[in-house]
Coordinates of C-alpha atoms and ligand atoms in Angstrom, one line a residue:
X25 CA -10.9 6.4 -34.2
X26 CA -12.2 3.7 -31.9
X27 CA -14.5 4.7 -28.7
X28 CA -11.5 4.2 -26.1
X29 CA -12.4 1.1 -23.1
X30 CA -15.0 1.7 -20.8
X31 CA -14.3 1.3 -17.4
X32 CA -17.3 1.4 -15.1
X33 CA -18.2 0.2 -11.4
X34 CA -18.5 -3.4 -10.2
X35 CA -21.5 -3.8 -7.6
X36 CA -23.4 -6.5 -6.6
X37 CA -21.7 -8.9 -8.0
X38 CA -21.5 -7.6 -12.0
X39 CA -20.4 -4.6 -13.9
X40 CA -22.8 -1.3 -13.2
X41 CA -25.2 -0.8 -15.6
X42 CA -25.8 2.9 -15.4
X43 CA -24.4 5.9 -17.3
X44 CA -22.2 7.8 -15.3
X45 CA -22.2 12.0 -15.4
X46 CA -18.6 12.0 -15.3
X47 CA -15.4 10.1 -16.0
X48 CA -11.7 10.6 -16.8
X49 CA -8.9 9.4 -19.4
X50 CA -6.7 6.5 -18.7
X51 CA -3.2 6.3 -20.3
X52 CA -1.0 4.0 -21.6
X53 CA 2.1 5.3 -20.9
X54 CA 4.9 3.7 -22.7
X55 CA 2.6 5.2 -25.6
X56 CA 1.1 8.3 -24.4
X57 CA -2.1 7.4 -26.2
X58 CA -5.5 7.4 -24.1
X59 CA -6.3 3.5 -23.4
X60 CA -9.8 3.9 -21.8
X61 CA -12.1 6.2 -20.1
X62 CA -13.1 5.3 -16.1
X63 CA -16.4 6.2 -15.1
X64 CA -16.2 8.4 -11.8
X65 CA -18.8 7.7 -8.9
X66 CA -21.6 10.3 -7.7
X67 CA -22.8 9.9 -4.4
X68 CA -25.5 8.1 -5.6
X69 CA -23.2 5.2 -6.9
X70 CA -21.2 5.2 -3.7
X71 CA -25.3 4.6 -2.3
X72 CA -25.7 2.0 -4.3
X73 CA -22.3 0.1 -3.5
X74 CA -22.6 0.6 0.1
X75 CA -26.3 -0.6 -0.4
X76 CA -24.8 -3.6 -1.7
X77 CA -21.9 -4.3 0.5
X78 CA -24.2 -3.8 3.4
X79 CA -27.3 -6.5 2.1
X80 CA -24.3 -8.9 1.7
X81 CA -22.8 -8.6 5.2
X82 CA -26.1 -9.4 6.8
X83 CA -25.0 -13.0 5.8
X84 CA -21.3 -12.9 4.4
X85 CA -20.8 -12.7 8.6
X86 CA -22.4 -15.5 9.5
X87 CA -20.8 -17.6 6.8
X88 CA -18.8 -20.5 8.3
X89 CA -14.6 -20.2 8.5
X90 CA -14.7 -23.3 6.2
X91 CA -16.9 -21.2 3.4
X92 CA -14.6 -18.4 3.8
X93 CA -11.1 -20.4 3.8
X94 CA -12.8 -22.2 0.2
X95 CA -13.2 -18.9 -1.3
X96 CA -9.9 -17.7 -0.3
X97 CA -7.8 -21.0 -1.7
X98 CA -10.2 -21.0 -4.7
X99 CA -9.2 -17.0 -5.0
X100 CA -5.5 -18.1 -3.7
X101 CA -5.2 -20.8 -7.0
X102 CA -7.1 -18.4 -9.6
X103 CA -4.6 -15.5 -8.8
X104 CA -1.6 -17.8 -9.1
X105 CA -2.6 -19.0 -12.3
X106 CA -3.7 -15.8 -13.9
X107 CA -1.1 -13.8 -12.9
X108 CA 0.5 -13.2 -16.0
X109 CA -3.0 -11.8 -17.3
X110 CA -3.3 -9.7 -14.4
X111 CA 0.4 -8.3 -14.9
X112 CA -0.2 -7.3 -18.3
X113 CA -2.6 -5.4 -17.2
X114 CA -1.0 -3.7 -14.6
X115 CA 1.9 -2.7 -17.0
X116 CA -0.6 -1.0 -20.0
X117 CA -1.9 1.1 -17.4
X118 CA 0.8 1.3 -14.9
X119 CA 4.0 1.1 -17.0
X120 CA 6.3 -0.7 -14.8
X121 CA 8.0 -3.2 -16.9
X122 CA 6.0 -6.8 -17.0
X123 CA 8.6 -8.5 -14.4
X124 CA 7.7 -5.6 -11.3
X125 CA 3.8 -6.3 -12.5
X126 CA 4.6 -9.7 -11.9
X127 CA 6.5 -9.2 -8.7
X128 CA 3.8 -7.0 -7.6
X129 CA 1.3 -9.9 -7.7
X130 CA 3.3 -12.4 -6.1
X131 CA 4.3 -9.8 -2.6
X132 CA 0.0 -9.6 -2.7
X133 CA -0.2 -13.5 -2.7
X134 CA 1.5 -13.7 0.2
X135 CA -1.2 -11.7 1.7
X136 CA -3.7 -13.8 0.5
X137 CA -1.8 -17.0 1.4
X138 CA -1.8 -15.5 5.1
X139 CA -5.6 -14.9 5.2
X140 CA -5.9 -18.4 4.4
X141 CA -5.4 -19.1 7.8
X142 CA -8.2 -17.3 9.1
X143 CA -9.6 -20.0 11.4
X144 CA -6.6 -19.9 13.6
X145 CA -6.4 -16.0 13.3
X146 CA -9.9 -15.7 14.5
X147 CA -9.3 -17.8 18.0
X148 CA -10.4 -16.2 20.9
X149 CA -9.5 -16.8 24.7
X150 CA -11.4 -19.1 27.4
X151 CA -11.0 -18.4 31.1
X152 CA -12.7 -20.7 33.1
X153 CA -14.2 -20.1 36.4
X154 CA -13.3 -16.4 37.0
X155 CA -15.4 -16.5 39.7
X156 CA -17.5 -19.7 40.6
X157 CA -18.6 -21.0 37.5
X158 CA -18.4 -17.7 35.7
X159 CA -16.5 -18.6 32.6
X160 CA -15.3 -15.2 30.1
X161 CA -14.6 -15.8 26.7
X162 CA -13.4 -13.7 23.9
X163 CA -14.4 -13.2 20.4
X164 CA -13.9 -11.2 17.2
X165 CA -16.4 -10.2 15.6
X166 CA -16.3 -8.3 12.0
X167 CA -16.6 -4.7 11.5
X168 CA -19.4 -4.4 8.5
X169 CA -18.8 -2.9 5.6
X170 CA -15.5 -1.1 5.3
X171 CA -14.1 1.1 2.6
X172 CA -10.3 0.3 0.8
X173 CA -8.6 3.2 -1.2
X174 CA -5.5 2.4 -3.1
X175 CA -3.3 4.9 -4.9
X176 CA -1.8 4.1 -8.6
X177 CA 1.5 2.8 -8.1
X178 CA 0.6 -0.7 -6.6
X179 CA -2.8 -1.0 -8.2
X180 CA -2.9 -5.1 -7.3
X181 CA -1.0 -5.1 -4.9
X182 CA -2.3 -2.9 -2.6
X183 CA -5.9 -3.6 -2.6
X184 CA -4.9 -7.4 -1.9
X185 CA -3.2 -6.1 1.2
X186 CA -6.4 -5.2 2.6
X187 CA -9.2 -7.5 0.5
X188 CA -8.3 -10.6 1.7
X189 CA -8.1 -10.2 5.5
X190 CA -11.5 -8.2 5.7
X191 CA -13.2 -10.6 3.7
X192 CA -11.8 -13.6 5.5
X193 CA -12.8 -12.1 8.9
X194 CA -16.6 -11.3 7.9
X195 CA -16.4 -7.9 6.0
X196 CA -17.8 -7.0 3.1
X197 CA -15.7 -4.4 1.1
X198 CA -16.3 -1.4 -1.3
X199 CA -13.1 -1.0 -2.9
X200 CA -11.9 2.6 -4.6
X201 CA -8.8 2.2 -6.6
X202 CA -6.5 4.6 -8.5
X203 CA -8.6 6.5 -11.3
X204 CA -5.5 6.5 -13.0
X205 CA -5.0 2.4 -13.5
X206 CA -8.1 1.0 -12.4
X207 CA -8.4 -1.9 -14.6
X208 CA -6.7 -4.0 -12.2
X209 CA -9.4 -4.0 -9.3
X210 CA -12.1 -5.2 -12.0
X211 CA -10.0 -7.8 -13.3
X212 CA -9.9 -8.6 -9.2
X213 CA -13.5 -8.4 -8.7
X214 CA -14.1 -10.7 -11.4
X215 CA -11.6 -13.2 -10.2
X216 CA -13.2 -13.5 -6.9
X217 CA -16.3 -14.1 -8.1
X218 CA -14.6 -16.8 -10.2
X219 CA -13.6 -17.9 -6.6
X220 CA -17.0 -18.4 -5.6
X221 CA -17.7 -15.1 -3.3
X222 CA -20.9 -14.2 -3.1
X223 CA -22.1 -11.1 -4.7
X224 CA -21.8 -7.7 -3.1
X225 CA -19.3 -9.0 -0.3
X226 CA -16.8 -7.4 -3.2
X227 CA -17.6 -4.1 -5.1
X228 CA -15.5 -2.0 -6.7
X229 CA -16.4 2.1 -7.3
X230 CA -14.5 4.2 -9.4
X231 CA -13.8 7.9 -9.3
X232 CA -11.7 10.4 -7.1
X233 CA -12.6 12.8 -4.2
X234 CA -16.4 12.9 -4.7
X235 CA -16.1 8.5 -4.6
X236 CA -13.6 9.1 -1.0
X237 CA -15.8 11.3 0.6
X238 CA -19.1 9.5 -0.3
X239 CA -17.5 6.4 1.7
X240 CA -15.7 8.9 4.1
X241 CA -19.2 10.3 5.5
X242 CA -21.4 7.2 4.3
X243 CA -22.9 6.2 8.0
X244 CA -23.1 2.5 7.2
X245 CA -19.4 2.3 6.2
X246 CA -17.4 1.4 9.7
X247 CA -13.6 1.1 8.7
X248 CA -11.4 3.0 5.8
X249 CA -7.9 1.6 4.8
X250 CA -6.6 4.1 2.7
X251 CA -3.0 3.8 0.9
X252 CA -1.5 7.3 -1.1
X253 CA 0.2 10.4 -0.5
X254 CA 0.3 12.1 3.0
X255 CA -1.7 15.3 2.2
X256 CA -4.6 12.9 1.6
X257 CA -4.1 10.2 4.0
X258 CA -3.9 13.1 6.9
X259 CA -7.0 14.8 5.0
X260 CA -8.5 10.8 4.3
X261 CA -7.7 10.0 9.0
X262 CA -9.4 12.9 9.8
X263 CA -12.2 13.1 8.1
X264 CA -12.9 9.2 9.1
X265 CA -12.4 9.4 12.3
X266 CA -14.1 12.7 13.0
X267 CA -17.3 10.6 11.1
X268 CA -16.8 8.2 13.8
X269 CA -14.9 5.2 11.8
X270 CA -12.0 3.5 12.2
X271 CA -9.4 4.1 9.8
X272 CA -6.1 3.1 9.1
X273 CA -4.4 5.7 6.4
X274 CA -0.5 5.5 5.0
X275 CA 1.3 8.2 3.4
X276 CA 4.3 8.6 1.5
X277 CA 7.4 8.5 2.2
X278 CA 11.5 9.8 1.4
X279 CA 13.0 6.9 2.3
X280 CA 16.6 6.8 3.3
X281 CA 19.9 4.4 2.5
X282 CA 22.6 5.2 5.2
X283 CA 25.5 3.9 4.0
X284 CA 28.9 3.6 6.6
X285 CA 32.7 3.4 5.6
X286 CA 32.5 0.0 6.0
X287 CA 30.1 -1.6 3.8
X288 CA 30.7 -3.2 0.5
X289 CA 30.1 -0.4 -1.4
X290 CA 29.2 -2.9 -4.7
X291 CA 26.6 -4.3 -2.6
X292 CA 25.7 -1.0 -1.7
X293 CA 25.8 0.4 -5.5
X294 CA 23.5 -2.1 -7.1
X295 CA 21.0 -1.6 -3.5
X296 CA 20.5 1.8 -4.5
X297 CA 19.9 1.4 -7.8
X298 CA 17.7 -1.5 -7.8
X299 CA 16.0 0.5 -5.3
X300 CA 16.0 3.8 -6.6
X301 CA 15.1 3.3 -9.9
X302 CA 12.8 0.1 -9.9
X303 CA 9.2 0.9 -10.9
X304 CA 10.3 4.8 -11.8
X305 CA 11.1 5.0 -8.0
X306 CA 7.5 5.1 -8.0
X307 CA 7.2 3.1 -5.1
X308 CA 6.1 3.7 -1.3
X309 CA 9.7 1.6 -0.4
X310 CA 11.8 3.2 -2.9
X311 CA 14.9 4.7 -2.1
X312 CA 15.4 8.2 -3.1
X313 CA 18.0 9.6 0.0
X314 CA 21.3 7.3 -0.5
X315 CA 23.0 9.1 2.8
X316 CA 27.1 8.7 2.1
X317 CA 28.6 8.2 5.6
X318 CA 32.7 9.6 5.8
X319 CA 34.8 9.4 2.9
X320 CA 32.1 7.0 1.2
X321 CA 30.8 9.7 -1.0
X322 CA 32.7 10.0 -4.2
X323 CA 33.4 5.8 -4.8
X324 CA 29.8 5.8 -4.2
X325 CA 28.5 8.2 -6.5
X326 CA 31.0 7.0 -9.0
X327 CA 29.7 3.6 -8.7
X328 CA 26.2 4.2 -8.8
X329 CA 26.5 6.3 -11.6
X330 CA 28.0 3.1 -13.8
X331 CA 25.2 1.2 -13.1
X332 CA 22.5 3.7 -14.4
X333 CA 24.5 4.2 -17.5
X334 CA 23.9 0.6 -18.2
X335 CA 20.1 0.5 -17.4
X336 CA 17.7 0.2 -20.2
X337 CA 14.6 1.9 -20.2
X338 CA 11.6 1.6 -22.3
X339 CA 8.2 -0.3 -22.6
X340 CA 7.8 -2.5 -19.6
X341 CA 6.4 -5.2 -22.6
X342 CA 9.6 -5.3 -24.5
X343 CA 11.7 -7.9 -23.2
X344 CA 14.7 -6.7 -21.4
X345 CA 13.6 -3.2 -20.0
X346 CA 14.1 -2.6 -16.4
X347 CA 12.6 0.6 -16.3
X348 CA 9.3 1.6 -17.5
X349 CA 7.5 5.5 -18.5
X350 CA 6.1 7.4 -15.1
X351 CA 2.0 7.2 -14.7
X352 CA 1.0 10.0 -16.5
X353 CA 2.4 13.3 -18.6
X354 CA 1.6 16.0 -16.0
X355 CA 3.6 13.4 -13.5
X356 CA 6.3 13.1 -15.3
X357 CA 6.5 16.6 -16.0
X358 CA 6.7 17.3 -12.2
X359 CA 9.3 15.1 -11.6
X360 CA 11.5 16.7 -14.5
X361 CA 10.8 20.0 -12.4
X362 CA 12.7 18.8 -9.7
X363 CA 15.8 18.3 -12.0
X364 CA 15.5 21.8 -12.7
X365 CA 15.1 22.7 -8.9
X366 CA 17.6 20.5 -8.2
X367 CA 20.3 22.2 -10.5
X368 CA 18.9 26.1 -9.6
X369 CA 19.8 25.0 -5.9
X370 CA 23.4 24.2 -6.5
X371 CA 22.7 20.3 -6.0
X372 CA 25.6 18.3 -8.5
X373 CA 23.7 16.7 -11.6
X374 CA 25.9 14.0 -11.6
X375 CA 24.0 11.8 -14.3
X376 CA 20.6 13.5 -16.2
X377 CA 18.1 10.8 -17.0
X378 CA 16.5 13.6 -19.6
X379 CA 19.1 12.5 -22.1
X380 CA 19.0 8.7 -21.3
X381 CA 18.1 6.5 -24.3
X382 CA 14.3 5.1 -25.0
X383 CA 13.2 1.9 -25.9
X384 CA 9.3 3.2 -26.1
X385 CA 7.5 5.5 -28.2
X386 CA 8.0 8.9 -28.8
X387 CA 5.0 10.1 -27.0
X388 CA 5.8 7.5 -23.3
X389 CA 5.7 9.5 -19.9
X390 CA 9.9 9.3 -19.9
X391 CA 12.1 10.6 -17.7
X392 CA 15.2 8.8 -17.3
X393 CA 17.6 7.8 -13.9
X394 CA 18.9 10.8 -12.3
X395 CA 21.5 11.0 -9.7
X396 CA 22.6 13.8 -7.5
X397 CA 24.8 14.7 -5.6
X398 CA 26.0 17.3 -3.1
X399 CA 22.2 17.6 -1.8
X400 CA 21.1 19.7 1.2
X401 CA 18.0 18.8 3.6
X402 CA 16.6 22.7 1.9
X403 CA 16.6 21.7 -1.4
X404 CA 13.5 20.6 -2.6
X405 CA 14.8 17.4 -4.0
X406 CA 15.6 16.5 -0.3
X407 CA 12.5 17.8 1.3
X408 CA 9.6 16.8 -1.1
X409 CA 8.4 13.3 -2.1
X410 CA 9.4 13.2 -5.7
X411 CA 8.0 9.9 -6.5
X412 CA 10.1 9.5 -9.7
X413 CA 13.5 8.0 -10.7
X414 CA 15.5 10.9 -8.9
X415 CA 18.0 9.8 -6.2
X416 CA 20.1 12.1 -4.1
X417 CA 22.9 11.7 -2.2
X418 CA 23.6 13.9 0.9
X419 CA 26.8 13.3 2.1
X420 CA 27.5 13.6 5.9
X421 CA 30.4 13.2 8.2
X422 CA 29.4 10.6 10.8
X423 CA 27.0 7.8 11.7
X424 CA 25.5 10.4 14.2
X425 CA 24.4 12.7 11.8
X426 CA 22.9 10.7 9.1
X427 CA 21.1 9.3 12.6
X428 CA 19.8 12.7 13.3
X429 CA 19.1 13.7 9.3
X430 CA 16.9 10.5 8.8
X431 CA 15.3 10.7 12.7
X432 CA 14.3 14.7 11.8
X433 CA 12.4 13.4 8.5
X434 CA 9.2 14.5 8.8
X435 CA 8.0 10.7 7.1
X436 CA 8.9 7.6 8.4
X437 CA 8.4 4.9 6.4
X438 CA 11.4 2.6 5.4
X439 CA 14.7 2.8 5.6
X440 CA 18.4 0.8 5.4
X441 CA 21.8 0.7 6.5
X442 CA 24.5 -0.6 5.2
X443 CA 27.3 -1.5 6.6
X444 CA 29.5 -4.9 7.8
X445 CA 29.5 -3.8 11.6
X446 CA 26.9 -5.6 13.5
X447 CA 26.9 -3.8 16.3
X448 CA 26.4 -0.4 14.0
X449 CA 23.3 -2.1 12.5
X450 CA 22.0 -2.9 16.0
X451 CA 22.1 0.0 16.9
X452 CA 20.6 1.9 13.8
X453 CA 18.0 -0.5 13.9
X454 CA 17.2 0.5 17.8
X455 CA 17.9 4.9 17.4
X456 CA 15.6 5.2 14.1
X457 CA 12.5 6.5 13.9
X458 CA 11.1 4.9 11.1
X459 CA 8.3 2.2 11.1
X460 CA 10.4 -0.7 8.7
X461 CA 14.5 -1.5 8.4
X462 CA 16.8 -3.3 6.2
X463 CA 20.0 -4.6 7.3
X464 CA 21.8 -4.5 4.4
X465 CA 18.7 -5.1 2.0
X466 CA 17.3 -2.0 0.7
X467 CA 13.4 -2.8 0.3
X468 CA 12.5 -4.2 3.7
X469 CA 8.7 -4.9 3.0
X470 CA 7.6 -7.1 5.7
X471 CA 6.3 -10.6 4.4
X472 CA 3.2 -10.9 4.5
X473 CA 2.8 -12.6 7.9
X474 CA 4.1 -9.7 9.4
X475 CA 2.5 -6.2 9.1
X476 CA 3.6 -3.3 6.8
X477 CA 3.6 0.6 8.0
X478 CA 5.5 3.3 8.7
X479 CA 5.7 5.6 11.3
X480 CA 5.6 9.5 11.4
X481 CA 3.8 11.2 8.4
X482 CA 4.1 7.9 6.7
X483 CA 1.3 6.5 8.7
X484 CA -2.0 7.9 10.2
X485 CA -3.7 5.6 12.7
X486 CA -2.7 3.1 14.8
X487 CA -2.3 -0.2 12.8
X488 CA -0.4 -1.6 9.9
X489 CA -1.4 -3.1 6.9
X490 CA -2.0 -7.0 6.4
X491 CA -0.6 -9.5 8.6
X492 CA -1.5 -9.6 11.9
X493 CA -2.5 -6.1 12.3
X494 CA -4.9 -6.3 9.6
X495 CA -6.9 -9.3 11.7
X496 CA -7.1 -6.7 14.4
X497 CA -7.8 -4.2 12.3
X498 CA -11.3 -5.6 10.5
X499 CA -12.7 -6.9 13.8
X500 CA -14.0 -6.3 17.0
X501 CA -13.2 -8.0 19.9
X502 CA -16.2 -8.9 22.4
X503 CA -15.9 -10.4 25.7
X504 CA -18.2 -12.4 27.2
X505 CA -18.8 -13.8 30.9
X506 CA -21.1 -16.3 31.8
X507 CA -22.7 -18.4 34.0
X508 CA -24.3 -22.0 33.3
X509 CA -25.4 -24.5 35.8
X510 CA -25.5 -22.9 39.0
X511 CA -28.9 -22.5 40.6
X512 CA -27.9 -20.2 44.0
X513 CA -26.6 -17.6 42.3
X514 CA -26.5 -15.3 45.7
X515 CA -29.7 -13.6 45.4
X516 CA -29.9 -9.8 45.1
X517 CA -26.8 -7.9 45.6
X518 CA -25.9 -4.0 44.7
X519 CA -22.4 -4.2 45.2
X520 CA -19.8 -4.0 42.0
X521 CA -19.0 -7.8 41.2
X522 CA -16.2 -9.1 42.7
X523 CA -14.3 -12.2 41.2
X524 CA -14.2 -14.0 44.4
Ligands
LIG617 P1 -3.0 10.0 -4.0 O1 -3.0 10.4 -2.6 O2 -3.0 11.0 -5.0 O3 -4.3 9.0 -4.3 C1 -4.6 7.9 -3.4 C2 -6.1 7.7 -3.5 O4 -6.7 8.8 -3.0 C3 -6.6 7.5 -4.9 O5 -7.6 6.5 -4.9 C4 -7.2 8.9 -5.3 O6 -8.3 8.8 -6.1 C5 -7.6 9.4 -3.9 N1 -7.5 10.9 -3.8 C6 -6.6 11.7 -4.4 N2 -6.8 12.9 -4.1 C7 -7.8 12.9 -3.2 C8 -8.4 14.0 -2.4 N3 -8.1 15.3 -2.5 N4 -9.5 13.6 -1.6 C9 -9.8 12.4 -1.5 N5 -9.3 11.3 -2.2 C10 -8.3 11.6 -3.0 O7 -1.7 9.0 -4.2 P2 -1.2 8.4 -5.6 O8 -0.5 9.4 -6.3 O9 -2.2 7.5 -6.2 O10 -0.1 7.3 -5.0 C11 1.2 7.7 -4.7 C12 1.3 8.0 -3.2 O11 1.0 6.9 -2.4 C13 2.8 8.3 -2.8 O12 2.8 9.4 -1.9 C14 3.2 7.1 -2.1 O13 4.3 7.2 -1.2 C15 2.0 6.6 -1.5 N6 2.0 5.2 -1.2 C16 2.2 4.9 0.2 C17 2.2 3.5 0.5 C18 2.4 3.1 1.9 O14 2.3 1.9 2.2 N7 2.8 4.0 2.8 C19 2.1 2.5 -0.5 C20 1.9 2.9 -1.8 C21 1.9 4.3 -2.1

């Protein structure tokens, strides 16, 4: 048998040279068969990539705006057209079928598209003559080298949430990604090179904890953006902050569907199941709580349940799946635990994905839509992240109490109502406690000239990703106050200056 696809480091500008003392299997799992090893970082690799990022910020942030707006519309136009590549490559690793991949891509675009307008984003204030001729201006200036972390299940997506904003504003960027798809961020690397960035501004080290904590507790590295499961981001905020960096970190999530008497409940039907089951429900926004609100419950289910009877599962490369393997086999098998949990707790199997038909191989990471019903906030389907193509429906008696269910939740990420009262939506949109909403639209992920985060356990830190936030995020603002042209100046004076 062939030596399986090396995957190594990217530093300085080209692929690492070196021979790494450890590395792990990547899968492809609509196959099951191992696609490629990834090399995983030692400290001393996460030396040399900060080495690297940090040579290239001593002039990446004093580049002009106009440099760093050709890079980004060269990297803008490269993207765009390469995207089907990129895609492909996402689903080997990933599995989501080739149409998410490319969806994926085009949500990251948007953050790209926004960093293209750096120039205006970096605009400071002018006050003239705060006192006589004292002018103050502001300015924001970039943070240095800054760490990005990105978890499996967006493995394009996500790092272009952060990449393009902290490059545009003067950063230079050691990017971790997934050890479990990380072709992705090299086929990135290598695409903004092709855009004309100069080396080291971009690097990308591969590995797991031993990588996280070399940038976690590396002195030169200033800001972390991390992106995966709570456990981690808590463990990922702390650990940053405590090292004196600022870091933004977002967790996972249960997100839920609050559906009222009086929505279209085929509206609401195809919602949750586009939702639920898109990417494996292996997404951040997915919806795995559909909350039935009054009599909704049993049309609902009943409706629902048609729809996943008609989905078709299989390799996200064979034209017409909708729903591809989950990431790996010890993933998938936890996920198929909490079918079994699920039942044990007296939960209502209402449709068993184990049973669904394949269009994949034998040996994929399947596990097909399941629906229950009849859950309770102490099951463990309720309570845990599942992060798999399980949904649940708890059914409660008034838009009060699915208020107080989703509001005692300990994450906070995204959520939706549906209903055809406005006033209803108003004020759902006002009482929750979560950090994004849909008005009857089930994934509400911000465009990318707004900011994306949740609240709660769903988000560590005090900004949100891309967008505006993520200006604020990769700089520092710095105030100065002057004085030109103005000889008597007052002569000595203790006192505390006074604008007068
Ligand atoms: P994960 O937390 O296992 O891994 C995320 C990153 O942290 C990876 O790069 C991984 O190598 C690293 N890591 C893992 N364990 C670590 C440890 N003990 N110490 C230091 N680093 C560690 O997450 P995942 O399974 O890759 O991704 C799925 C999770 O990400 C889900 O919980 C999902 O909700 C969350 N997610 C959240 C958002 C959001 O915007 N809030 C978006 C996408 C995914």
């Amino acid at each position: 048998m062939a030596d399986p696809k090396r995957i190594s480091h990217w530093i300085d500008g080209k692929p690492w040279a070196g021979v790494a003392e450890r590395a792990g299997d990547v899968f492809d799992p609509a196959t099951g068969e191992r696609a490629g090893r990834v090399d995983f970082a030692a400290q001393s690799e996460v030396d040399e990539a900060v080495a690297a990022a940090a040579r290239a910020f001593a002039s990446w942030r004093h580049s002009s705006l106009a440099t760093r707006t050709n890079v980004l519309f060269a990297f803008r136009e490269l993207l765009n057209a390469r995207k089907r590549e990129l895609a492909e490559i996402v689903t080997a690793e990933h599995g989501k079928v080739l149409d998410d991949a490319g969806g994926e891509i085009q949500r990251a675009l948007e953050a790209v598209e926004f960093a293209c307008g750096v120039p205006h984003l970096l605009k400071g204030g002018f006050s003239e003559n705060v006192s006589r001729k004292v002018d103050v201006y502001s300015i924001r200036q970039p943070l240095g080298v800054v760490g990005v972390i990105s978890p499996f299940n967006f493995p394009a997506m996500v790092p272009l949430w952060f990449m393009p904003n902290a490059i545009a504003c003067g950063n230079t960027v050691v990017l971790k990604p997934s050890e479990k798809d990380p072709s992705a961020a090299n086929y990135l690397a290598e695409l903004w090179a092709e855009a004309g960035l100069p080396d080291g501004v971009l690097n990308v080290l591969h590995g797991d904890k031993v990588a996280v904590d070399g940038l976690l507790h590396h002195p030169a590295v200033r800001g972390i953006s991390f992106v995966g499961s709570t456990p981690v981001a808590r463990y990922v905020y702390e650990t940053g902050t405590a090292n004196g960096k600022r870091v933004q970190a977002l967790g996972g999530a249960k997100n839920h569907m609050v559906v009222l008497p009086d929505a279209d409940l085929d509206l609401a039907a195809d919602a949750a199941v586009s939702a639920g089951f898109g990417s494996a429900g292996e997404r951040c926004m997915a919806i795995s709580v559909v909350v039935a609100v009054g009599e909704v419950g049993d049309e609902l289910v009943a409706k629902i349940g048609e729809r996943i009877s008609g989905l078709r599962v299989g390799d996200g490369r064979r034209s017409g799946c909708e729903m591809g393997p989950l990431v790996t086999r010890a993933h998938r098998d936890r996920v198929e635990s909490y079918v079994d949990a699920g039942v044990s707790a007296g939960a209502t199997l209402a449709v068993d994905g184990r049973g669904h038909e394949i269009d994949g191989a034998a040996d994929g990471f399947w596990l097909g839509p399941t629906l229950f019903d009849h859950v309770r906030p102490e099951m463990s389907l309720y309570a845990d992240e599942i992060f798999g193509p399980v949904l649940s429906v708890v059914r409660v008696p008034s838009y009060e109490a699915a208020l107080e269910l989703v509001n005692a939740n300990p994450y906070g990420n995204g959520t939706a109502i549906f209903t055809n009262d406005g006033g209803a939506a108003r004020r759902y949109q006002n009482e929750i406690e979560v950090g994004m909403v849909g008005v009857n639209v089930p994934i509400p992920v911000p465009v990318g000239y707004y900011s994306f985060g949740g609240w709660k356990d769903s988000l560590f830190g005090d900004t949100h990703a891309y967008g505006p936030d993520g200006i604020h995020f990769f700089t520092r603002t710095k105030v100065v106050t002057g004085r030109w042209l103005d000889p008597s100046h007052g002569g000595v004076n203790l006192g505390f200056p006074r604008n007068d």
